[in-house]
Amino acid sequence: MLLLMLGITACAGKKETVQYRPAPAQPAVAVQETPAAFTSLLHPANQELRSWKDMAPTIRKSLKYTESKPSSAIAVSRPGLKVTYGELTESLQLLRSLLPQLDANPSLLLQHFRFVAVDPYIKYSGYYEPVIHASRTKTAKYSQPIYALPPDMASYRRKHGKYYSREQIDGPRQVLAGKGLELAWADPVDVYFLQIQGSGRLLFDDNTSAYLNYAGQNGHKYRASGRIIVSQGYKLQRGDILEQREWFKRYPERMNRVFFANPSYVFFKFSTRGSVGAMGQPLDDWVSLATDRNFLPLGGIVAYGVNIPDRTYGTTGLRGLGLAQDTGGAIKRNRIDVYCGGADKGIYVSAKLDAKGPAWLLLKK
């Protein structure tokens, strides 16, 4: 079932496919880790980069965004943190200039940047680029529509605050059916998890394919399906996406009861590119991060650490330099979603990652 949803595709942000040998387990990340300890264990291979110089194209994407804003404009303002787009631009330019030296001397980050901690910690999750089989018309196998953004949603939300819920859209009322918004049709479980990821690729039954990108969300609060299953009295051993998919396969009669308890609904649009973030730029594996832009600003450099699931070691420490390039309906305050790409490792980590760890916004001194 997982393979029907997920194809092994290279991230759109990578120029070439590079084969990496299995890395040894990395030291565990401590929630209260210091910047000095973090930096001493920082290495580009942690993020499947051959050198920190490989980050340059991703930094350019962030600079394109921050440089499009007035330098004095506020990127984020909350208790304990107020940053302008000019400060973000200067920080990105500084990081880009340091890349050639970081492989040999990562402590340069401590010398040149203020590490602004996110207290008390970050809650980490992961997301990936799903690939699902679909049809351009409704069939017995592909019965769930993938909807485009309804043209009346903005005006409806101005009046009512929220658009129709998942149950109103996909339940008996079928409030969007027949309005010409169906982009494609696919398996209901595949579409549900596609909405959680926010973008993906469709493989049609006529051997063509198409990218889908996030177009909007209905304004309802996201509820995690794993927690819903447990709250309804059913048992899960791990609660990750892989187990949930198997559970829906075993108990299809319970599917809608769980789905409708999550009122959040995501709409899509066709695209010529793969996973694209809130900046309008393709995302890069293990570097691009989804954040709450009112908490960690788009364009920000984020040093992040978390213990990620690993098939060989159980868990392994991941310490990385990330760039806030995306947002998400479920990403609020001190939560970060790490973009893990579409390869096998990324799918595995995304399905299972739910852990706490440290994070710092890096600002030029």
Short mmCIF file of C-alpha atoms in Angstrom, two decimals:
data_model
loop_
_atom_site.label_atom_id
_atom_site.label_comp_id
_atom_site.label_asym_id
_atom_site.label_seq_id
_atom_site.Cartn_x
_atom_site.Cartn_y
_atom_site.Cartn_z
CA MET A 1 0.00 0.00 0.00
CA LEU A 2 2.81 2.35 0.81
CA LEU A 3 4.37 1.83 -2.59
CA LEU A 4 1.11 2.82 -4.26
CA MET A 5 1.35 6.15 -2.50
CA LEU A 6 5.05 6.72 -2.63
CA GLY A 7 7.50 6.50 -5.52
CA ILE A 8 11.17 6.79 -5.01
CA THR A 9 11.95 10.08 -6.72
CA ALA A 10 14.84 12.47 -6.37
CA CYS A 11 14.14 15.77 -4.69
CA ALA A 12 13.49 18.54 -7.17
CA GLY A 13 16.18 20.62 -5.54
CA LYS A 14 18.96 18.10 -6.23
CA LYS A 15 20.88 18.47 -9.49
CA GLU A 16 22.08 14.87 -9.51
CA THR A 17 21.52 11.63 -7.68
CA VAL A 18 24.36 10.76 -5.34
CA GLN A 19 24.78 7.37 -3.74
CA TYR A 20 25.74 7.57 -0.07
CA ARG A 21 27.16 4.78 2.01
CA PRO A 22 25.25 4.05 5.23
CA ALA A 23 26.49 6.52 7.80
CA PRO A 24 27.54 5.45 11.27
CA ALA A 25 25.18 6.30 14.09
CA GLN A 26 25.60 9.89 15.24
CA PRO A 27 25.69 10.87 18.93
CA ALA A 28 22.27 11.46 20.43
CA VAL A 29 21.00 15.04 20.45
CA ALA A 30 20.19 16.47 23.88
CA VAL A 31 17.12 18.67 24.20
CA GLN A 32 19.17 21.18 26.21
CA GLU A 33 22.29 20.88 24.04
CA THR A 34 24.56 23.94 23.97
CA PRO A 35 25.50 25.70 20.72
CA ALA A 36 29.14 24.72 21.31
CA ALA A 37 28.32 21.03 21.69
CA PHE A 38 25.98 21.18 18.71
CA THR A 39 28.54 22.85 16.47
CA SER A 40 31.30 20.41 17.43
CA LEU A 41 29.20 17.56 16.00
CA LEU A 42 27.92 19.40 12.92
CA HIS A 43 28.88 17.86 9.58
CA PRO A 44 27.41 18.23 6.06
CA ALA A 45 27.07 14.47 5.67
CA ASN A 46 24.39 14.58 8.38
CA GLN A 47 22.17 16.20 5.74
CA GLU A 48 23.49 14.10 2.83
CA LEU A 49 25.62 17.00 1.58
CA ARG A 50 29.14 16.34 0.34
CA SER A 51 30.26 19.78 1.51
CA TRP A 52 28.67 22.83 3.12
CA LYS A 53 29.27 24.48 -0.24
CA ASP A 54 26.37 22.35 -1.53
CA MET A 55 24.03 24.57 0.49
CA ALA A 56 24.70 27.59 -1.73
CA PRO A 57 21.79 26.99 -4.17
CA THR A 58 19.34 26.62 -1.28
CA ILE A 59 20.61 29.82 0.33
CA ARG A 60 20.06 31.64 -2.98
CA LYS A 61 16.38 30.68 -2.85
CA SER A 62 16.02 32.20 0.60
CA LEU A 63 17.89 35.34 -0.46
CA LYS A 64 15.59 35.79 -3.42
CA TYR A 65 12.71 35.87 -0.94
CA THR A 66 14.23 38.11 1.75
CA GLU A 67 15.71 40.57 -0.77
CA SER A 68 12.24 41.02 -2.27
CA LYS A 69 11.08 42.55 1.03
CA PRO A 70 11.88 46.06 2.33
CA SER A 71 14.96 45.70 4.52
CA SER A 72 13.29 47.53 7.40
CA ALA A 73 10.12 45.45 7.24
CA ILE A 74 9.52 43.14 10.21
CA ALA A 75 9.97 39.45 9.42
CA VAL A 76 8.89 38.31 12.88
CA SER A 77 7.90 40.07 16.09
CA ARG A 78 7.05 38.15 19.23
CA PRO A 79 8.12 38.31 22.86
CA GLY A 80 11.89 37.91 22.95
CA LEU A 81 12.42 38.15 19.19
CA LYS A 82 12.10 40.96 16.66
CA VAL A 83 13.88 40.58 13.32
CA THR A 84 13.77 42.54 10.06
CA TYR A 85 14.14 41.16 6.56
CA GLY A 86 17.35 43.17 6.29
CA GLU A 87 18.79 41.21 9.22
CA LEU A 88 17.76 37.93 7.62
CA THR A 89 19.36 38.95 4.33
CA GLU A 90 22.64 39.91 6.03
CA SER A 91 22.67 36.61 7.92
CA LEU A 92 22.09 34.59 4.75
CA GLN A 93 24.81 36.49 2.90
CA LEU A 94 27.22 35.86 5.77
CA LEU A 95 26.46 32.14 5.85
CA ARG A 96 26.97 31.91 2.09
CA SER A 97 30.37 33.60 2.41
CA LEU A 98 31.42 31.16 5.15
CA LEU A 99 30.44 27.94 3.34
CA PRO A 100 33.88 27.28 1.79
CA GLN A 101 35.47 27.37 5.25
CA LEU A 102 32.84 25.51 7.28
CA ASP A 103 33.93 21.99 6.30
CA ALA A 104 37.24 22.51 8.10
CA ASN A 105 36.05 24.91 10.78
CA PRO A 106 32.35 24.72 11.78
CA SER A 107 33.15 26.77 14.90
CA LEU A 108 33.05 29.82 12.61
CA LEU A 109 29.30 29.74 13.16
CA LEU A 110 29.84 30.49 16.85
CA GLN A 111 32.19 33.34 16.02
CA HIS A 112 29.95 35.07 13.51
CA PHE A 113 26.36 34.31 14.56
CA ARG A 114 24.13 34.84 17.56
CA PHE A 115 22.41 31.55 18.43
CA VAL A 116 18.92 32.63 19.48
CA ALA A 117 17.45 29.60 21.25
CA VAL A 118 13.88 28.44 20.88
CA ASP A 119 12.78 27.76 24.44
CA PRO A 120 12.11 25.27 25.86
CA TYR A 121 12.49 23.04 22.77
CA ILE A 122 11.18 22.28 19.28
CA LYS A 123 8.72 19.51 18.48
CA TYR A 124 9.94 17.88 15.29
CA SER A 125 8.12 16.01 12.57
CA GLY A 126 8.98 15.26 8.94
CA TYR A 127 7.34 15.43 5.56
CA TYR A 128 8.12 14.04 2.13
CA GLU A 129 7.01 14.08 -1.50
CA PRO A 130 4.41 11.33 -1.97
CA VAL A 131 3.78 9.75 -5.36
CA ILE A 132 0.35 8.21 -5.77
CA HIS A 133 -1.48 6.37 -8.53
CA ALA A 134 -4.47 8.25 -9.86
CA SER A 135 -7.03 8.54 -12.65
CA ARG A 136 -8.37 11.52 -14.57
CA THR A 137 -11.87 10.12 -14.11
CA LYS A 138 -13.65 8.46 -11.20
CA THR A 139 -13.34 4.67 -11.07
CA ALA A 140 -14.15 1.97 -8.54
CA LYS A 141 -10.47 1.88 -7.55
CA TYR A 142 -9.89 5.64 -7.64
CA SER A 143 -12.99 7.03 -5.97
CA GLN A 144 -11.73 10.03 -4.00
CA PRO A 145 -11.46 13.42 -5.74
CA ILE A 146 -8.44 15.66 -5.33
CA TYR A 147 -9.90 19.14 -5.30
CA ALA A 148 -8.59 22.44 -6.63
CA LEU A 149 -9.00 25.56 -4.50
CA PRO A 150 -12.69 26.58 -4.54
CA PRO A 151 -13.09 30.11 -5.98
CA ASP A 152 -15.56 31.08 -3.24
CA MET A 153 -13.36 30.03 -0.31
CA ALA A 154 -11.80 33.44 0.38
CA SER A 155 -15.13 35.26 0.46
CA TYR A 156 -16.78 32.46 2.44
CA ARG A 157 -14.01 32.57 5.05
CA ARG A 158 -14.24 36.33 5.36
CA LYS A 159 -17.88 35.90 6.28
CA HIS A 160 -17.78 32.67 8.28
CA GLY A 161 -14.16 32.33 9.44
CA LYS A 162 -13.77 28.76 8.20
CA TYR A 163 -14.68 26.97 5.00
CA TYR A 164 -16.55 23.68 4.81
CA SER A 165 -15.15 20.84 6.95
CA ARG A 166 -13.79 17.54 5.70
CA GLU A 167 -17.08 15.81 6.51
CA GLN A 168 -19.08 18.44 4.64
CA ILE A 169 -16.78 18.08 1.62
CA ASP A 170 -16.29 14.31 1.50
CA GLY A 171 -19.28 13.10 3.53
CA PRO A 172 -22.91 12.69 2.44
CA ARG A 173 -23.35 16.39 1.60
CA GLN A 174 -20.55 16.40 -1.00
CA VAL A 175 -20.67 20.21 -1.09
CA LEU A 176 -17.99 20.53 -3.81
CA ALA A 177 -19.07 17.65 -6.04
CA GLY A 178 -19.94 18.52 -9.61
CA LYS A 179 -18.42 22.01 -9.53
CA GLY A 180 -15.55 21.19 -11.86
CA LEU A 181 -12.93 21.32 -9.12
CA GLU A 182 -11.80 17.70 -9.43
CA LEU A 183 -8.16 17.67 -10.55
CA ALA A 184 -7.93 13.88 -10.39
CA TRP A 185 -9.23 10.83 -8.55
CA ALA A 186 -7.25 8.46 -6.33
CA ASP A 187 -7.52 6.03 -3.43
CA PRO A 188 -9.11 7.73 -0.37
CA VAL A 189 -6.25 6.82 1.97
CA ASP A 190 -3.65 8.06 -0.51
CA VAL A 191 -5.49 11.37 -0.88
CA TYR A 192 -5.79 11.78 2.89
CA PHE A 193 -2.04 11.43 3.42
CA LEU A 194 -1.32 13.54 0.33
CA GLN A 195 -3.20 16.34 2.08
CA ILE A 196 -1.05 15.90 5.19
CA GLN A 197 2.13 16.26 3.10
CA GLY A 198 0.77 19.20 1.11
CA SER A 199 2.31 18.31 -2.27
CA GLY A 200 3.16 15.28 -4.36
CA ARG A 201 3.20 13.64 -7.76
CA LEU A 202 0.42 11.78 -9.53
CA LEU A 203 1.03 8.74 -11.74
CA PHE A 204 -2.01 8.40 -13.99
CA ASP A 205 -3.35 5.14 -15.34
CA ASP A 206 -2.62 6.40 -18.89
CA ASN A 207 1.14 6.44 -18.05
CA THR A 208 1.32 10.23 -17.72
CA SER A 209 2.23 12.10 -14.55
CA ALA A 210 1.73 15.51 -12.95
CA TYR A 211 2.98 17.44 -9.94
CA LEU A 212 0.58 18.79 -7.35
CA ASN A 213 1.40 21.70 -5.08
CA TYR A 214 -0.42 23.13 -2.08
CA ALA A 215 -3.07 25.71 -3.03
CA GLY A 216 -4.85 26.40 0.26
CA GLN A 217 -6.48 25.06 3.40
CA ASN A 218 -10.03 25.39 4.74
CA GLY A 219 -9.13 27.12 8.01
CA HIS A 220 -10.05 24.27 10.34
CA LYS A 221 -7.58 23.05 12.94
CA TYR A 222 -5.65 19.93 11.98
CA ARG A 223 -6.14 16.84 14.14
CA ALA A 224 -3.67 13.96 13.85
CA SER A 225 -5.32 10.76 12.65
CA GLY A 226 -3.15 8.54 14.85
CA ARG A 227 -4.42 10.31 17.96
CA ILE A 228 -7.97 10.16 16.61
CA ILE A 229 -7.76 6.39 16.16
CA VAL A 230 -6.61 5.94 19.76
CA SER A 231 -9.20 8.40 21.12
CA GLN A 232 -11.93 6.36 19.44
CA GLY A 233 -10.92 3.32 21.46
CA TYR A 234 -8.76 1.50 18.95
CA LYS A 235 -5.16 0.40 19.47
CA LEU A 236 -2.00 1.31 17.61
CA GLN A 237 1.45 0.06 18.54
CA ARG A 238 3.51 2.92 17.10
CA GLY A 239 1.00 5.36 15.62
CA ASP A 240 3.17 6.33 12.65
CA ILE A 241 1.90 6.75 9.09
CA LEU A 242 3.02 3.28 8.02
CA GLU A 243 0.99 1.62 10.77
CA GLN A 244 -1.98 3.90 10.18
CA ARG A 245 -2.09 2.96 6.49
CA GLU A 246 -2.13 -0.72 7.40
CA TRP A 247 -4.88 -0.04 9.95
CA PHE A 248 -7.07 1.69 7.35
CA LYS A 249 -6.47 -1.23 4.98
CA ARG A 250 -7.63 -3.73 7.63
CA TYR A 251 -10.63 -1.67 8.78
CA PRO A 252 -11.99 0.29 5.79
CA GLU A 253 -15.37 0.60 7.48
CA ARG A 254 -13.76 2.77 10.18
CA MET A 255 -11.95 5.05 7.73
CA ASN A 256 -14.46 7.88 7.38
CA ARG A 257 -15.15 8.03 11.09
CA VAL A 258 -11.46 8.80 11.62
CA PHE A 259 -11.08 11.05 8.59
CA PHE A 260 -14.10 13.20 9.44
CA ALA A 261 -12.83 13.76 12.98
CA ASN A 262 -10.02 15.79 11.34
CA PRO A 263 -11.91 18.76 9.84
CA SER A 264 -8.81 20.26 8.15
CA TYR A 265 -8.82 19.99 4.36
CA VAL A 266 -6.11 20.86 1.82
CA PHE A 267 -6.62 21.92 -1.80
CA PHE A 268 -4.14 21.57 -4.66
CA LYS A 269 -3.02 22.97 -7.99
CA PHE A 270 -1.09 21.45 -10.86
CA SER A 271 2.56 22.47 -11.14
CA THR A 272 5.53 21.91 -13.42
CA ARG A 273 7.79 21.39 -10.39
CA GLY A 274 7.97 19.06 -7.41
CA SER A 275 7.50 20.00 -3.78
CA VAL A 276 7.44 23.80 -3.62
CA GLY A 277 7.53 25.73 -0.37
CA ALA A 278 5.83 28.89 0.80
CA MET A 279 8.53 30.97 -0.93
CA GLY A 280 7.51 29.52 -4.29
CA GLN A 281 10.80 27.64 -4.57
CA PRO A 282 11.50 23.88 -4.78
CA LEU A 283 12.40 22.33 -1.44
CA ASP A 284 15.72 20.61 -0.71
CA ASP A 285 16.04 17.43 1.35
CA TRP A 286 17.13 17.83 4.98
CA VAL A 287 17.78 21.60 4.53
CA SER A 288 14.34 23.08 3.83
CA LEU A 289 12.19 23.43 6.95
CA ALA A 290 8.52 24.23 7.45
CA THR A 291 7.99 26.64 10.35
CA ASP A 292 5.34 28.92 11.79
CA ARG A 293 6.33 32.17 10.07
CA ASN A 294 5.09 34.12 13.09
CA PHE A 295 7.48 32.20 15.32
CA LEU A 296 10.50 31.37 13.12
CA PRO A 297 10.44 33.63 10.07
CA LEU A 298 10.56 32.54 6.45
CA GLY A 299 14.09 33.21 5.27
CA GLY A 300 15.61 32.44 8.65
CA ILE A 301 18.64 30.21 9.20
CA VAL A 302 17.78 27.53 11.75
CA ALA A 303 20.35 25.30 13.42
CA TYR A 304 18.33 22.23 14.35
CA GLY A 305 18.91 18.99 16.20
CA VAL A 306 16.74 15.92 16.70
CA ASN A 307 17.08 12.17 17.10
CA ILE A 308 15.58 10.65 13.97
CA PRO A 309 14.36 7.08 13.34
CA ASP A 310 16.95 4.83 11.73
CA ARG A 311 16.44 1.31 10.37
CA THR A 312 19.92 0.18 11.40
CA TYR A 313 20.43 1.88 14.76
CA GLY A 314 16.88 2.54 15.97
CA THR A 315 17.61 6.25 16.25
CA THR A 316 20.50 8.49 15.29
CA GLY A 317 21.29 12.12 15.99
CA LEU A 318 20.64 14.63 13.21
CA ARG A 319 22.28 18.03 13.59
CA GLY A 320 21.84 20.35 10.66
CA LEU A 321 21.75 23.83 9.22
CA GLY A 322 18.23 24.40 7.97
CA LEU A 323 16.49 27.20 6.13
CA ALA A 324 12.90 28.18 6.92
CA GLN A 325 11.36 27.95 3.45
CA ASP A 326 7.90 26.52 4.00
CA THR A 327 4.84 26.65 6.25
CA GLY A 328 1.96 24.29 7.00
CA GLY A 329 -1.49 24.25 8.52
CA ALA A 330 -0.34 22.01 11.38
CA ILE A 331 2.95 23.89 11.98
CA LYS A 332 2.32 26.20 14.92
CA ARG A 333 4.73 27.98 17.27
CA ASN A 334 7.59 25.71 18.39
CA ARG A 335 7.09 22.97 15.79
CA ILE A 336 9.37 22.32 12.83
CA ASP A 337 8.63 19.99 9.93
CA VAL A 338 11.84 18.76 8.27
CA TYR A 339 11.53 18.21 4.52
CA CYS A 340 12.96 14.72 4.01
CA GLY A 341 12.50 14.37 0.23
CA GLY A 342 11.13 11.38 -1.62
CA ALA A 343 13.83 8.73 -1.25
CA ASP A 344 13.41 5.66 0.94
CA LYS A 345 15.17 7.16 3.95
CA GLY A 346 13.07 10.30 3.78
CA ILE A 347 9.83 8.36 3.62
CA TYR A 348 10.86 6.22 6.60
CA VAL A 349 11.94 9.17 8.74
CA SER A 350 8.88 11.24 7.83
CA ALA A 351 6.53 8.43 8.74
CA LYS A 352 8.02 7.95 12.20
CA LEU A 353 9.57 11.23 13.34
CA ASP A 354 7.90 12.72 16.41
CA ALA A 355 10.52 13.96 18.84
CA LYS A 356 11.78 16.97 20.77
CA GLY A 357 15.07 18.70 20.24
CA PRO A 358 16.89 22.04 20.30
CA ALA A 359 16.83 24.77 17.65
CA TRP A 360 18.38 28.20 17.24
CA LEU A 361 17.73 31.06 14.86
CA LEU A 362 21.11 32.20 13.57
CA LEU A 363 21.52 35.97 13.24
CA LYS A 364 24.62 37.87 12.19
CA LYS A 365 26.47 39.37 15.17
#
